[in-house]
XYZ file of C-alpha atoms in Angstrom:
459
model
C 0.000 0.000 0.000
C 1.234 3.478 -0.792
C 1.960 5.673 2.202
C 2.539 9.382 2.463
C 6.260 9.066 2.922
C 8.845 10.932 1.011
C 11.933 8.811 0.427
C 12.535 5.256 1.539
C 15.270 4.702 4.067
C 18.557 4.238 2.293
C 17.337 5.445 -1.079
C 18.661 8.938 -0.592
C 22.214 7.749 0.095
C 24.846 10.193 -0.955
C 28.085 9.398 -2.644
C 31.660 10.221 -1.805
C 32.232 13.879 -1.248
C 28.597 14.708 -0.565
C 27.686 17.024 2.248
C 26.302 14.710 4.969
C 23.628 17.199 6.028
C 22.399 17.999 2.503
C 18.802 16.898 2.082
C 16.869 16.651 -1.165
C 13.672 18.643 -1.601
C 10.684 16.853 -0.141
C 8.372 14.996 -2.418
C 4.953 16.535 -3.044
C 2.151 15.281 -0.815
C 0.581 11.905 -1.413
C -2.705 13.458 -2.580
C -0.947 15.272 -5.423
C 1.161 12.259 -6.383
C -1.936 10.043 -6.399
C -3.640 12.600 -8.653
C -0.768 12.508 -11.146
C -0.825 8.697 -11.087
C -4.590 8.619 -11.678
C -4.383 11.178 -14.498
C -1.539 9.348 -16.234
C -3.458 6.077 -15.895
C -6.491 7.656 -17.546
C -4.307 9.076 -20.324
C -2.647 5.698 -20.912
C -6.121 4.130 -21.170
C -7.085 6.660 -23.831
C -3.860 5.998 -25.735
C -4.757 2.299 -25.833
C -8.241 3.118 -27.154
C -6.733 5.151 -30.002
C -4.172 2.433 -30.705
C -6.545 -0.555 -30.529
C -9.686 0.937 -32.093
C -8.552 -0.145 -35.547
C -8.714 -3.824 -34.462
C -12.496 -3.782 -34.298
C -12.741 -1.834 -37.572
C -10.571 -4.128 -39.707
C -13.370 -5.914 -41.564
C -15.552 -2.820 -42.264
C -12.492 -0.951 -43.574
C -11.441 -3.942 -45.682
C -14.896 -4.009 -47.241
C -14.866 -0.269 -47.998
C -11.324 -0.048 -49.390
C -10.879 -3.587 -50.775
C -7.696 -4.319 -48.808
C -5.672 -7.535 -48.458
C -4.581 -9.028 -45.121
C -1.079 -7.756 -45.790
C -2.356 -4.196 -46.165
C -4.533 -4.533 -43.071
C -1.544 -5.818 -41.126
C 0.477 -2.831 -42.304
C -2.258 -0.432 -41.174
C -2.633 -2.166 -37.843
C 1.090 -2.546 -37.296
C 3.832 -0.930 -39.349
C 2.029 2.379 -39.909
C 1.771 2.851 -36.164
C 4.772 0.991 -34.814
C 7.278 2.023 -37.484
C 6.906 5.724 -36.683
C 6.659 4.953 -32.982
C 9.981 3.107 -33.137
C 11.667 6.033 -34.904
C 10.217 8.668 -32.594
C 10.284 7.064 -29.174
C 14.005 7.472 -28.432
C 14.267 11.142 -29.564
C 11.128 11.924 -27.538
C 12.548 10.091 -24.526
C 15.755 12.120 -24.827
C 13.671 15.286 -24.795
C 11.876 14.036 -21.674
C 15.212 13.300 -19.966
C 16.542 16.759 -20.857
C 13.457 19.023 -20.603
C 10.259 19.045 -18.488
C 8.535 15.726 -18.970
C 5.037 17.211 -18.872
C 5.608 19.237 -22.050
C 6.592 16.135 -24.034
C 3.643 14.154 -22.670
C 1.050 16.881 -23.329
C 2.299 17.422 -26.884
C 2.135 13.685 -27.549
C -1.496 13.501 -26.397
C -2.475 16.307 -28.769
C -0.710 14.689 -31.737
C -2.197 11.197 -31.360
C -5.681 12.564 -30.634
C -5.666 14.720 -33.763
C -4.336 11.804 -35.834
C -7.068 9.447 -34.588
C -9.708 12.073 -35.323
C -8.254 12.593 -38.815
C -8.599 8.843 -39.478
C -12.349 9.396 -39.745
C -11.741 11.470 -42.882
C -9.616 8.874 -44.713
C -10.675 8.165 -48.288
C -8.205 5.410 -49.139
C -5.420 3.185 -47.776
C -2.772 5.906 -48.027
C -4.778 8.461 -46.056
C -5.433 5.989 -43.264
C -1.801 4.835 -43.260
C -0.568 8.408 -42.751
C -3.084 9.031 -39.968
C -1.960 5.881 -38.156
C 1.619 7.107 -38.426
C 0.524 10.202 -36.501
C -0.901 8.000 -33.745
C 2.455 6.255 -33.415
C 4.305 9.559 -33.286
C 2.082 10.962 -30.546
C 2.071 7.880 -28.356
C 5.861 7.856 -28.388
C 5.585 10.984 -26.212
C 3.859 9.080 -23.396
C 5.169 5.530 -23.329
C 8.533 6.231 -21.673
C 8.185 9.805 -20.301
C 5.071 8.746 -18.359
C 6.775 6.022 -16.279
C 9.868 8.218 -15.926
C 7.726 10.981 -14.402
C 6.246 8.487 -11.948
C 9.751 7.335 -10.970
C 10.529 10.981 -10.121
C 7.533 11.101 -7.769
C 7.513 7.667 -6.107
C 10.435 5.999 -4.275
C 11.737 2.627 -5.327
C 9.866 0.551 -2.744
C 6.543 1.846 -4.136
C 7.274 1.589 -7.853
C 6.060 -1.953 -8.406
C 2.604 -1.106 -7.114
C 2.570 2.331 -8.762
C 3.597 0.881 -12.105
C 0.927 -1.818 -11.873
C -1.735 0.829 -11.296
C -0.441 2.867 -14.227
C -0.322 -0.168 -16.507
C -3.980 -0.958 -15.889
C -4.694 1.988 -18.190
C -3.877 0.133 -21.432
C -5.910 -2.838 -20.223
C -8.956 -0.649 -19.626
C -8.429 1.084 -22.953
C -8.182 -2.195 -24.840
C -11.482 -3.395 -23.413
C -13.173 -0.073 -24.182
C -11.853 -0.076 -27.754
C -13.443 -3.448 -28.455
C -16.673 -2.948 -26.523
C -17.484 0.663 -27.409
C -16.021 0.387 -30.905
C -18.262 -2.571 -31.727
C -21.414 -0.675 -30.830
C -20.381 2.587 -32.486
C -19.438 0.925 -35.776
C -22.749 -0.947 -35.825
C -24.790 2.178 -35.148
C -22.857 4.911 -36.947
C -20.082 3.303 -39.023
C -16.324 2.984 -38.640
C -15.609 6.684 -39.223
C -17.647 7.660 -36.152
C -15.621 5.198 -34.060
C -12.428 7.145 -34.808
C -14.118 10.394 -33.727
C -15.310 8.903 -30.437
C -11.804 7.623 -29.745
C -9.871 10.755 -30.746
C -11.666 13.830 -29.418
C -11.434 13.220 -25.621
C -7.640 13.336 -25.766
C -7.617 17.040 -26.558
C -9.391 17.753 -23.262
C -7.030 15.519 -21.274
C -3.966 17.150 -22.862
C -5.031 20.573 -21.602
C -5.898 19.224 -18.138
C -2.541 17.479 -17.820
C -0.503 20.486 -18.920
C -2.336 22.929 -16.654
C -2.439 20.842 -13.465
C 0.830 18.867 -13.393
C 3.931 20.701 -12.204
C 7.600 19.981 -12.837
C 9.801 18.290 -10.230
C 13.543 17.532 -10.331
C 14.309 14.307 -12.166
C 15.244 11.574 -9.702
C 13.659 13.450 -6.785
C 12.321 10.249 -5.221
C 15.838 8.765 -5.381
C 17.391 11.621 -3.425
C 18.624 13.914 -6.192
C 18.364 17.605 -5.306
C 18.195 18.871 -8.900
C 18.136 17.528 -12.434
C 21.451 15.732 -13.016
C 23.585 16.818 -15.980
C 22.464 15.173 -19.209
C 25.300 13.386 -21.048
C 25.509 12.968 -24.797
C 23.619 10.286 -26.659
C 26.711 8.104 -27.019
C 27.338 8.109 -23.261
C 23.694 7.310 -22.609
C 23.652 4.371 -25.032
C 26.891 3.085 -23.518
C 25.350 3.100 -20.044
C 22.277 1.241 -21.295
C 24.313 -1.293 -23.292
C 26.256 -2.159 -20.127
C 23.016 -3.407 -18.533
C 22.893 -6.944 -19.884
C 19.663 -7.572 -17.999
C 17.985 -4.935 -20.147
C 19.417 -6.278 -23.409
C 18.240 -9.849 -22.805
C 14.893 -8.595 -21.550
C 14.375 -6.672 -24.795
C 14.812 -9.856 -26.831
C 12.481 -11.804 -24.544
C 9.770 -9.182 -24.592
C 9.928 -8.761 -28.361
C 9.193 -12.480 -28.764
C 6.424 -12.435 -26.144
C 4.839 -9.331 -27.664
C 4.779 -10.822 -31.162
C 3.233 -14.027 -29.865
C 0.541 -12.367 -27.730
C -0.113 -8.840 -29.008
C 0.439 -9.648 -32.669
C -2.127 -12.440 -32.394
C -4.682 -10.469 -30.361
C -4.799 -7.781 -33.039
C -6.169 -10.371 -35.485
C -8.812 -11.986 -33.279
C -11.653 -9.608 -34.314
C -10.946 -10.346 -37.993
C -10.753 -14.075 -37.218
C -14.156 -14.051 -35.514
C -15.783 -12.137 -38.353
C -14.204 -14.186 -41.116
C -14.319 -17.717 -39.739
C -17.155 -17.579 -37.217
C -19.406 -15.231 -39.190
C -19.882 -12.836 -36.251
C -20.424 -9.094 -36.634
C -18.373 -6.740 -34.404
C -21.473 -5.761 -32.440
C -22.042 -9.451 -31.598
C -18.621 -10.148 -30.124
C -17.238 -6.688 -29.320
C -18.672 -6.485 -25.812
C -17.766 -10.056 -24.836
C -14.288 -9.937 -26.342
C -13.623 -6.480 -24.931
C -14.689 -7.573 -21.457
C -12.576 -10.736 -21.610
C -9.435 -9.196 -23.080
C -9.729 -6.026 -21.007
C -10.264 -7.919 -17.756
C -7.423 -10.324 -18.445
C -5.032 -7.529 -19.286
C -6.228 -5.452 -16.315
C -5.625 -8.283 -13.856
C -2.260 -9.111 -15.425
C -1.046 -5.524 -15.244
C -2.396 -5.061 -11.720
C -0.887 -8.274 -10.368
C 2.465 -8.048 -12.148
C 4.011 -5.236 -10.099
C 3.169 -6.492 -6.579
C 4.069 -10.023 -7.671
C 7.470 -8.788 -8.872
C 7.971 -6.949 -5.568
C 7.080 -10.097 -3.631
C 9.113 -12.682 -5.540
C 12.087 -10.306 -5.740
C 12.423 -9.638 -2.020
C 14.911 -12.431 -1.478
C 16.330 -12.639 -4.961
C 15.526 -10.093 -7.728
C 16.355 -12.699 -10.361
C 13.090 -14.445 -9.571
C 11.243 -11.563 -11.206
C 12.302 -12.920 -14.592
C 10.507 -16.145 -13.728
C 7.267 -14.215 -14.245
C 8.273 -13.683 -17.874
C 9.162 -17.353 -18.327
C 5.798 -18.466 -16.952
C 4.003 -15.918 -19.152
C 5.774 -17.124 -22.314
C 5.018 -20.797 -21.754
C 1.483 -20.057 -20.597
C 0.779 -17.942 -23.668
C 1.912 -20.662 -26.081
C -0.255 -23.292 -24.401
C -3.250 -20.942 -24.324
C -2.964 -20.190 -28.055
C -3.021 -23.883 -28.925
C -6.165 -24.466 -26.852
C -7.776 -21.178 -27.960
C -8.182 -22.185 -31.596
C -9.659 -25.534 -30.601
C -12.159 -24.108 -28.126
C -15.463 -26.033 -28.039
C -17.618 -22.922 -27.575
C -17.475 -19.147 -27.843
C -17.706 -18.816 -24.058
C -14.519 -20.861 -23.699
C -12.932 -18.898 -26.543
C -13.575 -15.578 -24.791
C -12.230 -16.935 -21.517
C -9.032 -18.163 -23.175
C -8.607 -14.859 -25.015
C -8.828 -13.147 -21.641
C -6.197 -15.446 -20.170
C -3.940 -14.856 -23.179
C -4.263 -11.132 -22.564
C -3.366 -11.798 -18.916
C -0.119 -13.514 -19.938
C 0.750 -10.556 -22.154
C 0.134 -8.040 -19.369
C 1.631 -9.632 -16.293
C 5.235 -8.677 -17.130
C 4.460 -5.100 -18.198
C 4.810 -3.613 -14.706
C 8.059 -5.497 -13.921
C 9.397 -4.311 -17.298
C 8.768 -0.642 -16.538
C 10.044 -1.068 -12.979
C 13.334 -2.549 -14.207
C 13.708 0.155 -16.894
C 13.190 2.954 -14.361
C 15.384 1.387 -11.645
C 18.502 -0.163 -13.206
C 19.587 2.727 -15.484
C 20.983 6.056 -14.221
C 18.358 8.734 -13.609
C 19.530 10.597 -16.714
C 18.906 7.527 -18.908
C 15.640 6.164 -17.543
C 13.238 7.507 -20.154
C 15.667 6.559 -22.930
C 16.024 3.013 -21.546
C 12.273 2.578 -21.295
C 12.008 3.936 -24.835
C 14.491 1.419 -26.235
C 12.706 -1.465 -24.549
C 9.233 -0.321 -25.551
C 10.475 0.336 -29.085
C 11.345 -3.339 -29.436
C 8.040 -4.436 -27.908
C 5.899 -2.138 -30.040
C 7.888 -2.502 -33.247
C 7.751 -6.293 -33.091
C 4.509 -6.924 -31.197
C 2.375 -4.106 -32.614
C 4.281 -3.487 -35.835
C 5.870 -6.505 -37.448
C 3.603 -8.927 -35.561
C 0.271 -8.074 -37.236
C 1.978 -7.431 -40.579
C 3.940 -10.695 -40.483
C 0.875 -12.713 -39.528
C -1.124 -10.994 -42.275
C 1.484 -11.773 -44.933
C 1.702 -15.371 -43.702
C -2.085 -15.663 -43.898
C -2.038 -14.395 -47.506
C 0.702 -16.908 -48.385
C -1.226 -19.824 -46.861
C -4.574 -18.834 -48.380
C -4.144 -20.702 -51.720
C -3.638 -23.938 -49.802
C -5.826 -23.560 -46.723
C -8.455 -21.057 -47.832
C -10.372 -19.427 -44.969
C -8.413 -21.548 -42.464
C -5.154 -19.811 -43.435
C -5.532 -17.080 -40.820
C -5.997 -19.604 -37.999
C -2.895 -21.555 -39.026
C -0.864 -18.360 -39.293
C -1.919 -17.351 -35.783
C -1.083 -20.796 -34.373
C 2.440 -20.561 -35.809
C 3.294 -17.770 -33.361
C 3.647 -20.313 -30.522
C 7.195 -21.198 -31.613
C 8.328 -17.875 -30.128
C 7.883 -19.216 -26.598
C 11.282 -20.940 -26.810
C 13.498 -17.885 -27.529
C 11.428 -15.824 -25.078
C 12.004 -18.335 -22.264
C 15.731 -18.574 -22.973
C 16.158 -14.794 -23.046
C 14.311 -14.265 -19.752
C 16.597 -16.870 -18.161
C 19.677 -15.034 -19.458
C 18.343 -11.723 -18.101
C 18.016 -13.328 -14.664
C 21.701 -14.313 -14.726
C 22.822 -10.690 -14.927
C 20.198 -9.014 -12.729
C 22.142 -8.944 -9.436
C 25.308 -7.473 -10.927
C 23.400 -4.806 -12.824
C 21.414 -3.848 -9.708
C 24.624 -3.404 -7.700
C 26.079 -1.126 -10.377
C 22.821 0.821 -10.444
C 23.156 1.539 -6.702
C 26.722 2.792 -7.174
C 25.724 5.089 -10.053
C 22.786 6.479 -8.094
C 25.085 7.294 -5.166
C 27.460 9.125 -7.490
C 24.629 11.161 -9.046
C 23.058 11.992 -5.685
C 26.376 12.987 -4.142
C 27.651 15.250 -6.938
C 24.663 16.512 -8.951
C 26.582 19.551 -10.068
C 29.389 17.597 -11.684
C 29.409 17.284 -15.465
C 29.184 13.728 -16.769
C 31.983 13.113 -19.283
């Protein structure tokens, strides 16, 4: 449970040469910090709505524009994730160097306008460009958001805080499917983009006007923003964290297997089961949203609990998620009823969400304060580029290639093939666990140096 405490004992340790009586500024009160957490959670939910709304609109858009599965996969993946991958690190660097709230607010405005503009698309190219704008805007939240929370909440609270924050995408995913299904049935797919995009403009203004700046690393005992090194020095510091590098590989495989597949489930139900979005949108949204919500909510406290004696055990959560996801996918496409199908889809979403909070916690704990947003950006870039970008596109291309042989069953076979990724994901999580202790010890030493000499330039 969060308590109204400023900095955990031992987390404000100063390094050699620090004045022993120097104290960092106090953290804002718990009421304000809880408000920022709640607002960021709401914003992350809206970002997921704008990102996922296209899933439920795939078949109506295909009918209007006459698109192939490959083109639909590009719209639902590369258009968004390709720009996201290019933008996320530069935006994270801006958030590490300048006030984080400016980068976040600007990102909300960009993705909201892009989603709204999707309603005006007249062909594949128009919609592709609009989805690129969504990817650009959401790059301004994905890593700066957790970095801002790490400035406000001390380390012993971050697992729980991150879990709360990560429930936002789970809620947004469920809303995208449930609300999108009803809106498209009543008013058409263009209206669904309007419903998803317009609220973000209000939240952007609220966030910018009510959230104030605090020194980066405040909750870790830093008295002021530490000097920001060059990009080369930052990448060198991140590359030295072998835990992060192996975790990126593992999460890319897990994201492709889970998120890449989930993006195609609405199309699968319409094409192979003959269901309209309004028939399954509410059930699928409730199942997937609940599963993801529980996974995100449980992941952080679970990581805190299993890591008390040995932090390496946190990677066991990822191993269990990878193996569980593969088994669930196999059973999912042999489900005896739609009720079982929805339940399994929810559990699959759970396996995809349970490691999200530990991921953000590791990315905002192991790196130096001046590299946290950039580290989170690099990790999320791999997850989004593979899971949300190449994943849907690759599965769409594979479905097109299998269609001459398997006909309407080609999509199901393509989705089943993703289970092979459980093996490299499991191996990579195990390798990350091997290096976790050493990287955590180095993180403590770097934090002490930054807290003790914040005025010193980093070479």
